[in-house]
Structures are given as structure tokens and as C-alpha cells.
XYZ file of C-alpha atoms in Angstrom:
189
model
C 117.043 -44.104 -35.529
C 118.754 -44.626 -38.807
C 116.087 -46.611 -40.016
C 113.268 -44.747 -38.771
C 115.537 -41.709 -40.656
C 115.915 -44.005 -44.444
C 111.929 -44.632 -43.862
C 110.992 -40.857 -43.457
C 113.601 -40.226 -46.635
C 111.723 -43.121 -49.178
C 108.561 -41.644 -47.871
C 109.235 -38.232 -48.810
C 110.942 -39.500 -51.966
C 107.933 -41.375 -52.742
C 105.717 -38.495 -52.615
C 107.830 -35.840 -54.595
C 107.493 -38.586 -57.163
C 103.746 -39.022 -56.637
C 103.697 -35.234 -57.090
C 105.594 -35.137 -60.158
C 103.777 -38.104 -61.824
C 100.625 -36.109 -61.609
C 101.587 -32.973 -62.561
C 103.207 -34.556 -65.845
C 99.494 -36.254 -66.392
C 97.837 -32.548 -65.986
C 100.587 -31.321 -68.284
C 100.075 -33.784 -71.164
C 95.945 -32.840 -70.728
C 96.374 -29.662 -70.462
C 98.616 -29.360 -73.383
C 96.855 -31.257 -75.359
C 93.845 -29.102 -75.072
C 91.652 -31.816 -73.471
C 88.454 -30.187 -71.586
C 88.577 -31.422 -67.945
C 85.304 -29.942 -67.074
C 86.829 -28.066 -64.203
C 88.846 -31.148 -63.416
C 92.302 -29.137 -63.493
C 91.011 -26.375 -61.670
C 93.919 -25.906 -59.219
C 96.332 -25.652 -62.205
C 97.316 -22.180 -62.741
C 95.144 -20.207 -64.926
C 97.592 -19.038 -67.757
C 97.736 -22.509 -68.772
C 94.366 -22.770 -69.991
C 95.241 -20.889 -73.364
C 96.688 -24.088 -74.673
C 93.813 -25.395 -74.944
C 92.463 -23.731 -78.489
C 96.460 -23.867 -79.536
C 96.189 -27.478 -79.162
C 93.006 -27.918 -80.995
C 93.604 -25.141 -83.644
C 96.900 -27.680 -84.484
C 94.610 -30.636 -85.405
C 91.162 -28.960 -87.458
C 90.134 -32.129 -88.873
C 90.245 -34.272 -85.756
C 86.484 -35.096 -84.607
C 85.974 -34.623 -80.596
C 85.218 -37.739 -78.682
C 83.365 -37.531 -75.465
C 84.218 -39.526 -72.516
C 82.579 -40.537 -68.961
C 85.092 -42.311 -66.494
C 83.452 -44.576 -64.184
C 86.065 -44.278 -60.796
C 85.702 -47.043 -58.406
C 84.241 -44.406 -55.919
C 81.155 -44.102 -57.905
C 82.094 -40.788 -59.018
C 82.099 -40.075 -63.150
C 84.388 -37.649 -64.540
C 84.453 -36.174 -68.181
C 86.969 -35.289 -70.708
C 86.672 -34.180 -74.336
C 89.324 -35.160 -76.653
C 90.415 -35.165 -80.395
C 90.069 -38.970 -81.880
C 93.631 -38.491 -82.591
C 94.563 -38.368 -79.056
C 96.121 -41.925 -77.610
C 94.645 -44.010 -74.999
C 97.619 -42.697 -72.497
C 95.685 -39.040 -71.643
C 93.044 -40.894 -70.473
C 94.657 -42.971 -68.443
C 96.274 -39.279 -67.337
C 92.891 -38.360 -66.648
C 92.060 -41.237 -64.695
C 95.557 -40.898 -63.113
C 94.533 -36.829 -61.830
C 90.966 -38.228 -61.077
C 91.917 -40.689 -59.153
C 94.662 -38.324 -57.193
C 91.790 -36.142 -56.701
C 89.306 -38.262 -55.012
C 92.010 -39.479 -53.299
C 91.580 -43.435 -54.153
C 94.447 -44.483 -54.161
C 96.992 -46.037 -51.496
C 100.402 -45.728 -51.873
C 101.313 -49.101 -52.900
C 100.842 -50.184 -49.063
C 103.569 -48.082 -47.807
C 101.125 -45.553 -46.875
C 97.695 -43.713 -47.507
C 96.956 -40.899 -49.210
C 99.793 -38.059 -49.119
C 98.653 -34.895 -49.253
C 96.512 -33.450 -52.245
C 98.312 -32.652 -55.590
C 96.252 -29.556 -55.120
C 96.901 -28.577 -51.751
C 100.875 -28.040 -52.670
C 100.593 -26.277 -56.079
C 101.492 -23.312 -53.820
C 104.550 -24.703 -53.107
C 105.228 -26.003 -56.955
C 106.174 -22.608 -59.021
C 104.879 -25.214 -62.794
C 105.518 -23.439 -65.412
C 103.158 -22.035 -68.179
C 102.366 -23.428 -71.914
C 106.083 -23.305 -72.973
C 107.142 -26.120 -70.991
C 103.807 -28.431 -71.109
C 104.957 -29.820 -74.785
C 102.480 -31.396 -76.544
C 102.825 -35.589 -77.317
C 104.216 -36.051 -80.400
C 104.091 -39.637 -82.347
C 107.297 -40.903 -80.429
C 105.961 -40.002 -77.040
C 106.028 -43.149 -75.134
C 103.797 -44.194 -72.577
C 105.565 -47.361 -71.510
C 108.158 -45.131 -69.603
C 105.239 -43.671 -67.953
C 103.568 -46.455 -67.121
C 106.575 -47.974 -65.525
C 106.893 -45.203 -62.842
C 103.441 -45.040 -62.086
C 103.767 -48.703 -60.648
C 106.332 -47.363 -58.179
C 103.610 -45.490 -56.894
C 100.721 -45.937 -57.561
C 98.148 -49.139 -57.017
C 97.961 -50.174 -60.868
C 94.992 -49.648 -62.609
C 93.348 -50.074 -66.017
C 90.349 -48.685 -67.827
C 88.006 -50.999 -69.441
C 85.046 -49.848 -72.300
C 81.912 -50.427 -70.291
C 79.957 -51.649 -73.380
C 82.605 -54.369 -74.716
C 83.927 -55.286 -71.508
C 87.808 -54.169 -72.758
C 90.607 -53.155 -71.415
C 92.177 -50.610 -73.153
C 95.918 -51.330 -72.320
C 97.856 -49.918 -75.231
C 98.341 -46.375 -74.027
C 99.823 -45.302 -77.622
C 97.001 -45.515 -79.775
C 95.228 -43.334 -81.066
C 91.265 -43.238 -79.597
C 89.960 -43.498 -83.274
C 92.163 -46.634 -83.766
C 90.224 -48.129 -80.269
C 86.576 -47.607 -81.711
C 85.808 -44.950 -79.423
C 84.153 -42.134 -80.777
C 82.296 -39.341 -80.231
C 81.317 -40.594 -76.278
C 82.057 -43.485 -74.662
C 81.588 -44.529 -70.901
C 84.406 -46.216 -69.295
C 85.269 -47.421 -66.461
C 88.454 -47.180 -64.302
C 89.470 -50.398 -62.204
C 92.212 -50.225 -59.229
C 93.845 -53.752 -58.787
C 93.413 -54.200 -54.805
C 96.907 -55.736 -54.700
């Protein structure tokens, strides 16, 4: 019994984290004004208005198309600023991925229930508290708690066969701009 108990406590430990994880990701996207085309559409509404907040910070920034390739088949879109890093697509990928629900819990288990599905139960808050990523923000933190779990995964640039593993830099420092089609890998570990 008290292992069948400590099992039912990691796996609901493991999926308030999964739950967190990915509303952090739609946080970061949605306060960084990326267009999800529709993507985020369980979020709640008032959070929205950051988008043209987020872009009316950064005028001179050119908008850079992309097209995520999931394993599924399934492409998903996302407009960003070239000075947005490599990590909110990887949050895109992250919520895409959640989504379509592709991923496996790291073996422990499939699929817990949709992000989605428990917003109701989630009171996130508005604008206010999805800050924007500043120069510091540092994506190795994230990265390290997605691997708890999550199956890791990487996105590679369809045309140059590249992974694009340094979740920091900025997309006009990668050579992607205005569209690019890439495509997200999950390692079958």
C-alpha cells in the first residue's frame, strides 16, 4: 500500500509539473507577443492584449515566419520578432507537442490529461504576471526541468539539416528569417 500510495504521489507530482512547464511556455509566447495562429486558444482571453504591447516594445524588429514540422505530421505556425531567441520556439514546440498529445511521460506513463482540459481548474493570471524575457532570461534552467518530464526533443532547420540547440539566441543570430520550416524531433528514448 505504501508504495502503491508514493507511486500515485510522484505521479501527481509529475503532472502538476507537466502542467506548470507548459503554462510557463504559453506565458513566455504569449508575452512575447508571438502569433500562435489560434494555437493558445484555451488561454484566457485578456491575455491576448500583450500581444501589440510586446511588439509595440521592439518597432524595428523584422517578423520571421515559422512552420513546425511535429512528428505527427501536423505543422504548426508562429510569427515572431528576429530578436526573439531560439527558446520560444522550442516553447512552441513544447505547447504543440502538449497539444497533440505526443508525448509520453518519460515512460512512467502516457499522456496526462490536456493542459487545456484543466485551465478551469488553473485561476493564470493576466499580462502582469506573464513578464516578458529579458537578455538574462535563461533557458538552460528550463531546459533542465523539461527533461524531468518530458521525452527530450530538438528542432532541426529542414533546409540545413541543423539543430538549433542554443535556446538563447536570438533567431536573427540563427539565419532564420522572415519564414523558415522546421522540424521538431522527439528522441524515442
Amino acid at each position: 500500500d505504501r508504495q502503491q500510495a508514493r507511486e500515485v504521489a510522484r505521479r501527481n507530482e509529475s503532472k502538476l509539473k507537466r502542467r506548470k512547464l507548459i503554462r510557463d511556455a504559453e506565458r513566455r509566447l504569449i508575452s512575447e507577443g508571438v502569433d500562435t495562429f489560434g494555437l493558445l486558444e484555451g488561454c484566457h482571453r485578456e491575455n491576448y492584449n500583450c500581444k501589440d504591447e510586446a511588439r509595440s516594445k521592439s518597432p524595428n524588429r523584422s517578423m520571421v515566419r515559422i512552420r513546425l514540422h511535429l512528428p505527427s505530421g501536423k505543422r504548426v505556425q508562429g510569427v515572431f520578432l528576429s530578436g526573439h531567441v531560439v527558446g520560444l520556439i522550442y516553447d512552441l514546440a513544447l505547447v504543440a507537442l502538449d497539444k497533440e498529445e505526443l508525448f509520453v511521460n518519460n515512460g512512467h506513463e502516457n499522456h496526462v490529461d490536456s493542459i487545456a482540459e484543466n485551465r478551469s481548474e488553473e485561476n493564470p493570471s493576466d499580462c502582469d504576471n506573464a513578464n516578458p524575457i529579458d537578455s538574462a532570461f535563461d533557458y538552460r534552467h528550463v531546459q533542465s526541468e523539461w527533461k524531468e518530464v518530458f521525452p527530450q526533443f530538438s528542432i532541426v532547420h529542414s533546409m540545413l539539416r541543423r539543430s538549433l540547440d542554443e535556446l538563447g539566441i536570438p533567431l536573427e543570430e540563427c539565419c532564420l528569417t522572415s519564414s523558415a520550416m522546421l522540424m521538431v524531433v522527439v528522441d524515442s528514448d
